Short mmCIF file of N, CA, C and O in Angstrom, two decimals:
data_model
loop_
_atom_site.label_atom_id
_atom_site.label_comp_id
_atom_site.label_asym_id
_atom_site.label_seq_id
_atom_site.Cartn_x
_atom_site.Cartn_y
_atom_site.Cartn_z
N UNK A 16 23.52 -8.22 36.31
CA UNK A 16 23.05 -6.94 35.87
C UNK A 16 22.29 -7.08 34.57
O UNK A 16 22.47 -7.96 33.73
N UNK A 17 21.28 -5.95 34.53
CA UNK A 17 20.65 -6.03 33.07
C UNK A 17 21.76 -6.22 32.35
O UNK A 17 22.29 -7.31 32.53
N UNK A 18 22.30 -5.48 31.56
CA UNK A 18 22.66 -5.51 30.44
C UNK A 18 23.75 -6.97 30.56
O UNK A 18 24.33 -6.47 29.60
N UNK A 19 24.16 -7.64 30.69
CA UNK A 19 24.40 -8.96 31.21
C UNK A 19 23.21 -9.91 30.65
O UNK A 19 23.34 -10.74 29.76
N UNK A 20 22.19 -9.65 31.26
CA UNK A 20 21.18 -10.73 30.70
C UNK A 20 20.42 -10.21 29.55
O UNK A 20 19.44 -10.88 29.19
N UNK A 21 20.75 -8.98 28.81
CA UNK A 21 20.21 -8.67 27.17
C UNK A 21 21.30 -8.83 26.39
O UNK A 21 21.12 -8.78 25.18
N UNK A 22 22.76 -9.06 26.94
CA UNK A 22 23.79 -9.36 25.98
C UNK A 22 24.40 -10.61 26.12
O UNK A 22 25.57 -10.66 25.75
N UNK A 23 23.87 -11.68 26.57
CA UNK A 23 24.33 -12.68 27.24
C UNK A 23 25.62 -13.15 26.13
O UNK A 23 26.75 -13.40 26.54
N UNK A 24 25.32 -13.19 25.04
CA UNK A 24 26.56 -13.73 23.82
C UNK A 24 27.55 -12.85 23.55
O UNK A 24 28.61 -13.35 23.17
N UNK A 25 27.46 -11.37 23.67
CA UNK A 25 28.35 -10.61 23.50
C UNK A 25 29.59 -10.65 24.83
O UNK A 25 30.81 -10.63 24.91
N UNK A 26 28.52 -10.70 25.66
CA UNK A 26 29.52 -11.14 27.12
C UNK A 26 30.71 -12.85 27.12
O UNK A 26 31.83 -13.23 27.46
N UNK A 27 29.68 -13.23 26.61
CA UNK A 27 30.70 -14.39 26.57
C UNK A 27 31.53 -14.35 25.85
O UNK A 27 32.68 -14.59 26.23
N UNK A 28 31.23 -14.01 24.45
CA UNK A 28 32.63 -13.78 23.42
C UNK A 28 33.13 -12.78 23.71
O UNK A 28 33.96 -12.60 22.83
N UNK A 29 33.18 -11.84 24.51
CA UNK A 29 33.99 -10.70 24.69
C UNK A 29 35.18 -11.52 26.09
O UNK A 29 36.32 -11.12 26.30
N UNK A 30 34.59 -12.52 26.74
CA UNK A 30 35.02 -12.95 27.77
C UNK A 30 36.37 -14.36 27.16
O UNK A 30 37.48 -14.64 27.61
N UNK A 31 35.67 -14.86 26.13
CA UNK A 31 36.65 -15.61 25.59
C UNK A 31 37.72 -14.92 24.45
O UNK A 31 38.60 -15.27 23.67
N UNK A 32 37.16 -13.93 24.83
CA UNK A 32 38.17 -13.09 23.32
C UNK A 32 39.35 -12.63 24.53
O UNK A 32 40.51 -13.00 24.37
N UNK A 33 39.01 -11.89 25.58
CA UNK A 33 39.80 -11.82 26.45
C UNK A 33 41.02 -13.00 27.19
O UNK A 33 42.13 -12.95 27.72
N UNK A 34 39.89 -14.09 26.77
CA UNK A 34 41.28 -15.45 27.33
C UNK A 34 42.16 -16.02 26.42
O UNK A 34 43.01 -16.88 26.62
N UNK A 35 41.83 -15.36 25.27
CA UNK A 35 42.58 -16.15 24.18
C UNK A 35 43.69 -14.95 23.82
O UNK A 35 44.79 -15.28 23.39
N UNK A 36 43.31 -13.43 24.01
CA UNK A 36 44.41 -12.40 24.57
C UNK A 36 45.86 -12.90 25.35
O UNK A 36 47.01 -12.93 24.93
N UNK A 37 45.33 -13.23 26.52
CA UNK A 37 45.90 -13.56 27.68
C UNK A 37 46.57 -14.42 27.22
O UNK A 37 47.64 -14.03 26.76
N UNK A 38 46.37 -15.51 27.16
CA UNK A 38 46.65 -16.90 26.60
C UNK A 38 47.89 -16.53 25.33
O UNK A 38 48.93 -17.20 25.30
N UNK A 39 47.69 -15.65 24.54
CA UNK A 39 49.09 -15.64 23.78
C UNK A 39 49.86 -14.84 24.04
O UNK A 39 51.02 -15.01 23.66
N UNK A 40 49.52 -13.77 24.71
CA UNK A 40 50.56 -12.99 25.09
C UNK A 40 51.60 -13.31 26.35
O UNK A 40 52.68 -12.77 26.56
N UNK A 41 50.99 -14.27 27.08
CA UNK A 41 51.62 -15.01 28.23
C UNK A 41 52.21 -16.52 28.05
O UNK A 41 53.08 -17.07 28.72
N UNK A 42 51.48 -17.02 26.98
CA UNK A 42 52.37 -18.00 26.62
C UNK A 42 51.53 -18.99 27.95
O UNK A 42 52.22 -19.91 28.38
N UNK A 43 50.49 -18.87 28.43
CA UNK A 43 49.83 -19.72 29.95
C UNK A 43 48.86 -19.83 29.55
O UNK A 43 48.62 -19.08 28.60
N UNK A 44 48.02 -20.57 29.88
CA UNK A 44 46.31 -20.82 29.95
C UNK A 44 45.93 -19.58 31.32
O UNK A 44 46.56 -19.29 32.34
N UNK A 45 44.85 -19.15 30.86
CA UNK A 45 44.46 -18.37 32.17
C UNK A 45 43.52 -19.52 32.67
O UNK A 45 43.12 -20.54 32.11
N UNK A 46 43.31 -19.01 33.91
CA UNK A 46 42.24 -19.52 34.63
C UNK A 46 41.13 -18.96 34.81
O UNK A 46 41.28 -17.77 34.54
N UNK A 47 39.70 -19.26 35.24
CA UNK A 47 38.62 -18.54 34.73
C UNK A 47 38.53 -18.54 36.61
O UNK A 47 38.88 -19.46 37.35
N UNK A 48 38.07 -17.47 36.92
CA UNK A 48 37.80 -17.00 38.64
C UNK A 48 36.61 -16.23 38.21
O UNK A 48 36.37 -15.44 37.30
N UNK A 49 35.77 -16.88 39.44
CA UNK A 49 34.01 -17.04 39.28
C UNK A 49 33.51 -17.05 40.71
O UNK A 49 34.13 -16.73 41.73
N UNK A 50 32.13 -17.50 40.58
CA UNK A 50 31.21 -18.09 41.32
C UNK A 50 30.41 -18.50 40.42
O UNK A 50 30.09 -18.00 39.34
N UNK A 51 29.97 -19.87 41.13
CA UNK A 51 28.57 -20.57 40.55
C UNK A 51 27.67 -20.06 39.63
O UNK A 51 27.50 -20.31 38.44
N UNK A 52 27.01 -19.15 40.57
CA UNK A 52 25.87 -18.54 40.47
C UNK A 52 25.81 -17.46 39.26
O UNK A 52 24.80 -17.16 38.62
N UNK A 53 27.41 -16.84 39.07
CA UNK A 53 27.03 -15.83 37.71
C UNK A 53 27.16 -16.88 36.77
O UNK A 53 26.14 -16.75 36.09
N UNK A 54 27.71 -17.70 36.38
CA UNK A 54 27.68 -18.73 35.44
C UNK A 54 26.22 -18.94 34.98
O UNK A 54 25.78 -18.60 33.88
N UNK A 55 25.36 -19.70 36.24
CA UNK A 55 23.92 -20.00 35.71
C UNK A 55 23.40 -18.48 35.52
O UNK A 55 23.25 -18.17 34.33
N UNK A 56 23.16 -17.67 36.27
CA UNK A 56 22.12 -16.29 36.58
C UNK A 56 22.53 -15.47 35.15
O UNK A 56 21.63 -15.08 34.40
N UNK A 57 23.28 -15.36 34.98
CA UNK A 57 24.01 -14.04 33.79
C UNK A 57 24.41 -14.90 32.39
O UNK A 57 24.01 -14.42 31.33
N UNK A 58 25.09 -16.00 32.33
CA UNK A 58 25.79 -16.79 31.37
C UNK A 58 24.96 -17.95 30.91
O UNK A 58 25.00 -18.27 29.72
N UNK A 59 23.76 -19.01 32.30
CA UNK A 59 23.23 -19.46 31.36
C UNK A 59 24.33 -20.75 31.25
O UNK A 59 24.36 -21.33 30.17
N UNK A 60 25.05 -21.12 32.09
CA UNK A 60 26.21 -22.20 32.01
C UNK A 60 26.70 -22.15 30.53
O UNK A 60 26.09 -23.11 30.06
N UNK A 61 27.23 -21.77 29.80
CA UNK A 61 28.11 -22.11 28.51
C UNK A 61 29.01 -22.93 28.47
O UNK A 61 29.82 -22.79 29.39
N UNK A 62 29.20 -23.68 27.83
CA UNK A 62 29.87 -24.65 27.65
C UNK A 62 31.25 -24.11 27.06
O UNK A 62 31.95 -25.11 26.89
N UNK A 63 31.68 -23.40 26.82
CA UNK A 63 32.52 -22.63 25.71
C UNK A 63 34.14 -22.51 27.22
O UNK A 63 35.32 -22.83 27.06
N UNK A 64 33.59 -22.06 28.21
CA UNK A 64 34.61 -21.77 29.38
C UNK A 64 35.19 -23.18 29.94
O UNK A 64 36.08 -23.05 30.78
N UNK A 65 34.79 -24.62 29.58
CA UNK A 65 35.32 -25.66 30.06
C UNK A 65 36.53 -26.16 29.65
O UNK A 65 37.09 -27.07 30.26
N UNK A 66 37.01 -25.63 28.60
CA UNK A 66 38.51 -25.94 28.54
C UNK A 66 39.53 -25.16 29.35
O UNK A 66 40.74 -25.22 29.13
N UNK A 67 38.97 -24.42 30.27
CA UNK A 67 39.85 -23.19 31.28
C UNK A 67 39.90 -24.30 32.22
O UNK A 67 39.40 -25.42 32.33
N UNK A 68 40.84 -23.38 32.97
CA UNK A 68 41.10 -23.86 34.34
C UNK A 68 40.04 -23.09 35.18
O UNK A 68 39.66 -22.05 34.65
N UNK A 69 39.45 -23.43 36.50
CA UNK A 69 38.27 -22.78 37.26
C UNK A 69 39.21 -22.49 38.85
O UNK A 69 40.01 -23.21 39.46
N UNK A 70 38.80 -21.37 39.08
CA UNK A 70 39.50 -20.76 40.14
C UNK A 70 38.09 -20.55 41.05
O UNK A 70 37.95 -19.34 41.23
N UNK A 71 36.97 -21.33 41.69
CA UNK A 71 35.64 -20.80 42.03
C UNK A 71 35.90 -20.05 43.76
O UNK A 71 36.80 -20.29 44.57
N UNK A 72 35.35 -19.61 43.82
CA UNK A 72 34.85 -18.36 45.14
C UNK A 72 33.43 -19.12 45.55
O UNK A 72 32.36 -19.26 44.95
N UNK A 73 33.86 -19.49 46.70
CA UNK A 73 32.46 -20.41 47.41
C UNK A 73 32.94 -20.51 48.77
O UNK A 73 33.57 -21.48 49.19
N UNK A 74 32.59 -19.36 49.53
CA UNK A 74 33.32 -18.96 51.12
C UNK A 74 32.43 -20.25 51.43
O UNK A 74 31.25 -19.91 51.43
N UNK A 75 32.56 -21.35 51.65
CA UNK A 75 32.02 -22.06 52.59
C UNK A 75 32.94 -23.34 53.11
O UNK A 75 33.81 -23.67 52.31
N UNK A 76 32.86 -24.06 54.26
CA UNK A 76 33.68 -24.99 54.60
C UNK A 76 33.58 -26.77 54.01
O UNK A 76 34.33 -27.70 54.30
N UNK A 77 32.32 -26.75 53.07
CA UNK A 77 32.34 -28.21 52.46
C UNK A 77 32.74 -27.83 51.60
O UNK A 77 32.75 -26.61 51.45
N UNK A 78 33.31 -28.76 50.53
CA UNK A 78 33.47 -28.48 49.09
C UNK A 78 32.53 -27.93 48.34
O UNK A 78 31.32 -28.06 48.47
N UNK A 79 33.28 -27.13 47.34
CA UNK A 79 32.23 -26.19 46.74
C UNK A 79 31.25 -26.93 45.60
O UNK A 79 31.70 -27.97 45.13
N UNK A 80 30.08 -26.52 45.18
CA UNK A 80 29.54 -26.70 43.86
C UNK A 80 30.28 -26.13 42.97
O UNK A 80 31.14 -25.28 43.20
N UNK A 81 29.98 -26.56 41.91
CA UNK A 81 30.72 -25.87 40.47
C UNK A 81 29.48 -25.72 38.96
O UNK A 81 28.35 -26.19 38.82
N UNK A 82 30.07 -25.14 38.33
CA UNK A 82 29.07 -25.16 37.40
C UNK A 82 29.07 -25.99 36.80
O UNK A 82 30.03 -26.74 36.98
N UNK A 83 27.86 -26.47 35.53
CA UNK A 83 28.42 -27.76 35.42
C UNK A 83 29.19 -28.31 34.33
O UNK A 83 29.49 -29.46 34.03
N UNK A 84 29.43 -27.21 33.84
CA UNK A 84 30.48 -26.88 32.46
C UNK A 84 31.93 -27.51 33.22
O UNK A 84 32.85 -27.62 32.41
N UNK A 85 32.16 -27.80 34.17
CA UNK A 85 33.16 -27.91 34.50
C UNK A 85 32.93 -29.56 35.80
O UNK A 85 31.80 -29.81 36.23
N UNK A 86 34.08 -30.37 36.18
CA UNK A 86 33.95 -31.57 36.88
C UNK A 86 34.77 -31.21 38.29
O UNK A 86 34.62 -31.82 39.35
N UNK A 87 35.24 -30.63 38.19
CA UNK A 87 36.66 -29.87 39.15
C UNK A 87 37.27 -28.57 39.37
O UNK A 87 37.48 -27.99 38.30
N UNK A 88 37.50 -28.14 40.04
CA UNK A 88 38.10 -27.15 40.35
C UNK A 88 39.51 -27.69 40.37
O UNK A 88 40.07 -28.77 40.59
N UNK A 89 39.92 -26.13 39.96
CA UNK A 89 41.56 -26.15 39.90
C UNK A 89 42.00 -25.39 41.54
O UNK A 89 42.62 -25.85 42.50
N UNK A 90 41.27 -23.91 41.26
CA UNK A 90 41.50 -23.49 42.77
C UNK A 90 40.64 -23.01 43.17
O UNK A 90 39.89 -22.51 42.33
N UNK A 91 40.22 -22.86 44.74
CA UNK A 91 38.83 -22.76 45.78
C UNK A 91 39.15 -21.80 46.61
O UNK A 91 40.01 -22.05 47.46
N UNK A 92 38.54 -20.48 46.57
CA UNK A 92 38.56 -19.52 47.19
C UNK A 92 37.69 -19.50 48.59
O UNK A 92 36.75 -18.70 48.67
N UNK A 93 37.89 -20.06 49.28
CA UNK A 93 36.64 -20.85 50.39
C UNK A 93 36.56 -19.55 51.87
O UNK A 93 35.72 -19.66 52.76
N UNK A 94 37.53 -18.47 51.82
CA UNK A 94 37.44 -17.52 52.75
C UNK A 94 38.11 -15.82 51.74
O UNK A 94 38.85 -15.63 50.77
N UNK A 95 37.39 -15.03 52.58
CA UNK A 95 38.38 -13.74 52.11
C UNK A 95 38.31 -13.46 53.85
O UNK A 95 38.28 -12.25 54.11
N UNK A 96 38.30 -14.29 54.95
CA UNK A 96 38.53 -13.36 56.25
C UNK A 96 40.16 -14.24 56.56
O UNK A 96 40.00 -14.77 57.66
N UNK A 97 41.09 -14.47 56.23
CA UNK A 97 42.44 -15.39 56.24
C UNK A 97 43.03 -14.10 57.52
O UNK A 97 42.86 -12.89 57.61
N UNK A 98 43.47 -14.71 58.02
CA UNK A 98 44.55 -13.91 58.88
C UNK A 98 46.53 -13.99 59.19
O UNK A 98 46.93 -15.12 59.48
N UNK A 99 47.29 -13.20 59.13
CA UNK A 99 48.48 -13.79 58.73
C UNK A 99 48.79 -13.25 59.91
O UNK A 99 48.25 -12.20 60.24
N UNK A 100 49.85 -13.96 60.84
CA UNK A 100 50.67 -13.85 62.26
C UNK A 100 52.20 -12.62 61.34
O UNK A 100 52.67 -12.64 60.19
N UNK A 101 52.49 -11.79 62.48
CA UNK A 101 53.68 -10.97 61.80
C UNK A 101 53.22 -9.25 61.96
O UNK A 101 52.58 -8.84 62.92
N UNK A 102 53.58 -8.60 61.10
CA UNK A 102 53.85 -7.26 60.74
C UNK A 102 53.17 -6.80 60.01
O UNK A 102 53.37 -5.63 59.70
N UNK A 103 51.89 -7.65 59.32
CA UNK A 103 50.83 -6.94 58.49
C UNK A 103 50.20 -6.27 59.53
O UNK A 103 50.55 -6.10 60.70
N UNK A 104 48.99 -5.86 58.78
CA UNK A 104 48.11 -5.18 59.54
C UNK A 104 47.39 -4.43 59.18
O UNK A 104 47.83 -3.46 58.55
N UNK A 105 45.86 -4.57 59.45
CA UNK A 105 44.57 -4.14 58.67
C UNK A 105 44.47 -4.90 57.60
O UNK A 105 45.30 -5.71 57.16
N UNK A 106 43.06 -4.53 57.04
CA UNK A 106 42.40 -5.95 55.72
C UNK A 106 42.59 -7.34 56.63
O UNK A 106 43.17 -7.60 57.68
N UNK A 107 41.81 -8.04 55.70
CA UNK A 107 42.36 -9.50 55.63
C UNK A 107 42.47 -10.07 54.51
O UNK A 107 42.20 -9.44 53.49
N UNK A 108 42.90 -11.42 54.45
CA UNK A 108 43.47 -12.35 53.21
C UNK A 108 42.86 -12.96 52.48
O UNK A 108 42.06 -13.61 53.15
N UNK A 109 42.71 -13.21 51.25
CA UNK A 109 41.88 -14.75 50.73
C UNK A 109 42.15 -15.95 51.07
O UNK A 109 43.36 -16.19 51.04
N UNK A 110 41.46 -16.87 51.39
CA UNK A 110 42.12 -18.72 51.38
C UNK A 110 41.77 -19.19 50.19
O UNK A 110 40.65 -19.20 49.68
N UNK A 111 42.84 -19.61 49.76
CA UNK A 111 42.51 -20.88 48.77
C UNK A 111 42.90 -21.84 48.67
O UNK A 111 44.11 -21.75 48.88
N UNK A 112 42.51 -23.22 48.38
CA UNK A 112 43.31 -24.42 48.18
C UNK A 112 42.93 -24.92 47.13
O UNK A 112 41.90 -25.00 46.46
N UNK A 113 44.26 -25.32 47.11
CA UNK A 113 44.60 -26.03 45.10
C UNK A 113 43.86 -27.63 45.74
O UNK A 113 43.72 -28.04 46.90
N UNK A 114 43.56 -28.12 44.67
CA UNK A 114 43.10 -29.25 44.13
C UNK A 114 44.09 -29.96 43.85
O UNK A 114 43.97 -30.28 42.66
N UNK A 115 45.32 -30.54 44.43
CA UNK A 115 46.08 -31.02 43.59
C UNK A 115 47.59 -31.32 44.43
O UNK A 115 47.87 -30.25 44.96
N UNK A 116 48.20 -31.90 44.61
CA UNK A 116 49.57 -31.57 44.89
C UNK A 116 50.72 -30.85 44.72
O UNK A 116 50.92 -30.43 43.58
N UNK A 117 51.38 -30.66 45.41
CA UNK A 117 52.59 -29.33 45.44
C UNK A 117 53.01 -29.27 44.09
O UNK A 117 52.80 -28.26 43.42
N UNK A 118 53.86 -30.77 43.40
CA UNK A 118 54.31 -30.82 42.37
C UNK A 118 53.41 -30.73 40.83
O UNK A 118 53.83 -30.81 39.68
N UNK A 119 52.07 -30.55 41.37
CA UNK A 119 51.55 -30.28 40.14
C UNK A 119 51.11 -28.78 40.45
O UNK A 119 50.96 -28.02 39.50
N UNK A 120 50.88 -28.29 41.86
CA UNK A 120 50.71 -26.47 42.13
C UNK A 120 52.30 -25.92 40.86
O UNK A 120 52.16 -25.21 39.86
N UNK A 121 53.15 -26.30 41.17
CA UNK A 121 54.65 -26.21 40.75
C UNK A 121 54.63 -26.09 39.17
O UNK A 121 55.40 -25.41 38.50
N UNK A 122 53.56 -26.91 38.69
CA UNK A 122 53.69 -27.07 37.19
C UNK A 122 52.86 -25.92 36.79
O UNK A 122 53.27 -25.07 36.00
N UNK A 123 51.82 -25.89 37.28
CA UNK A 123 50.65 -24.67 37.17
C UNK A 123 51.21 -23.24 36.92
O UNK A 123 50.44 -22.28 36.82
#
């Protein structure tokens, strides 16, 4: 959105002012949940978000790109059409898969 690309610095420090909120009042690192594309299009890749953890949204079935502020993903949002067997019913689900093994999902 315009005002996104005439405030590009206010957005970001308003965005890290928000994680560093989070971050003490929870006593956790947040994770930063994205896509690619607003990173470059709106943000301009900043370097400032690479000490987060990256949660990216990239519905597709190869591994995703990432921005390049970052080497890895933590977690990959690769569907929002998921379907669950049972007693739900209507909507559907997100998929995601961790990067990582159970015992480190566990530590997370």
């Amino acid at each position: 959105n315009q005002w996104m690309l005439n405030n590009r610095q206010k957005c970001i420090d308003s965005i890290l002012e928000w994680l560093v909120v989070i971050e003490h009042k929870t006593g956790r690192m947040p994770m930063v949940y994205s896509y690619k594309g607003f990173f470059s299009e709106y943000l301009h890749n900043p370097v400032e978000f690479n000490e987060y953890l990256l949660w990216i949204a990239s519905y597709q079935d190869k591994e995703p790109g990432l921005p390049p502020m970052w080497d890895n993903y933590t977690m990959w949002q690769n569907s929002q059409y998921g379907k669950q067997d049972g007693s739900l019913t209507g909507g559907s689900l997100d998929l995601d898969i961790f990067n990582g093994d159970i015992n480190q999902l566990k530590l997370l």
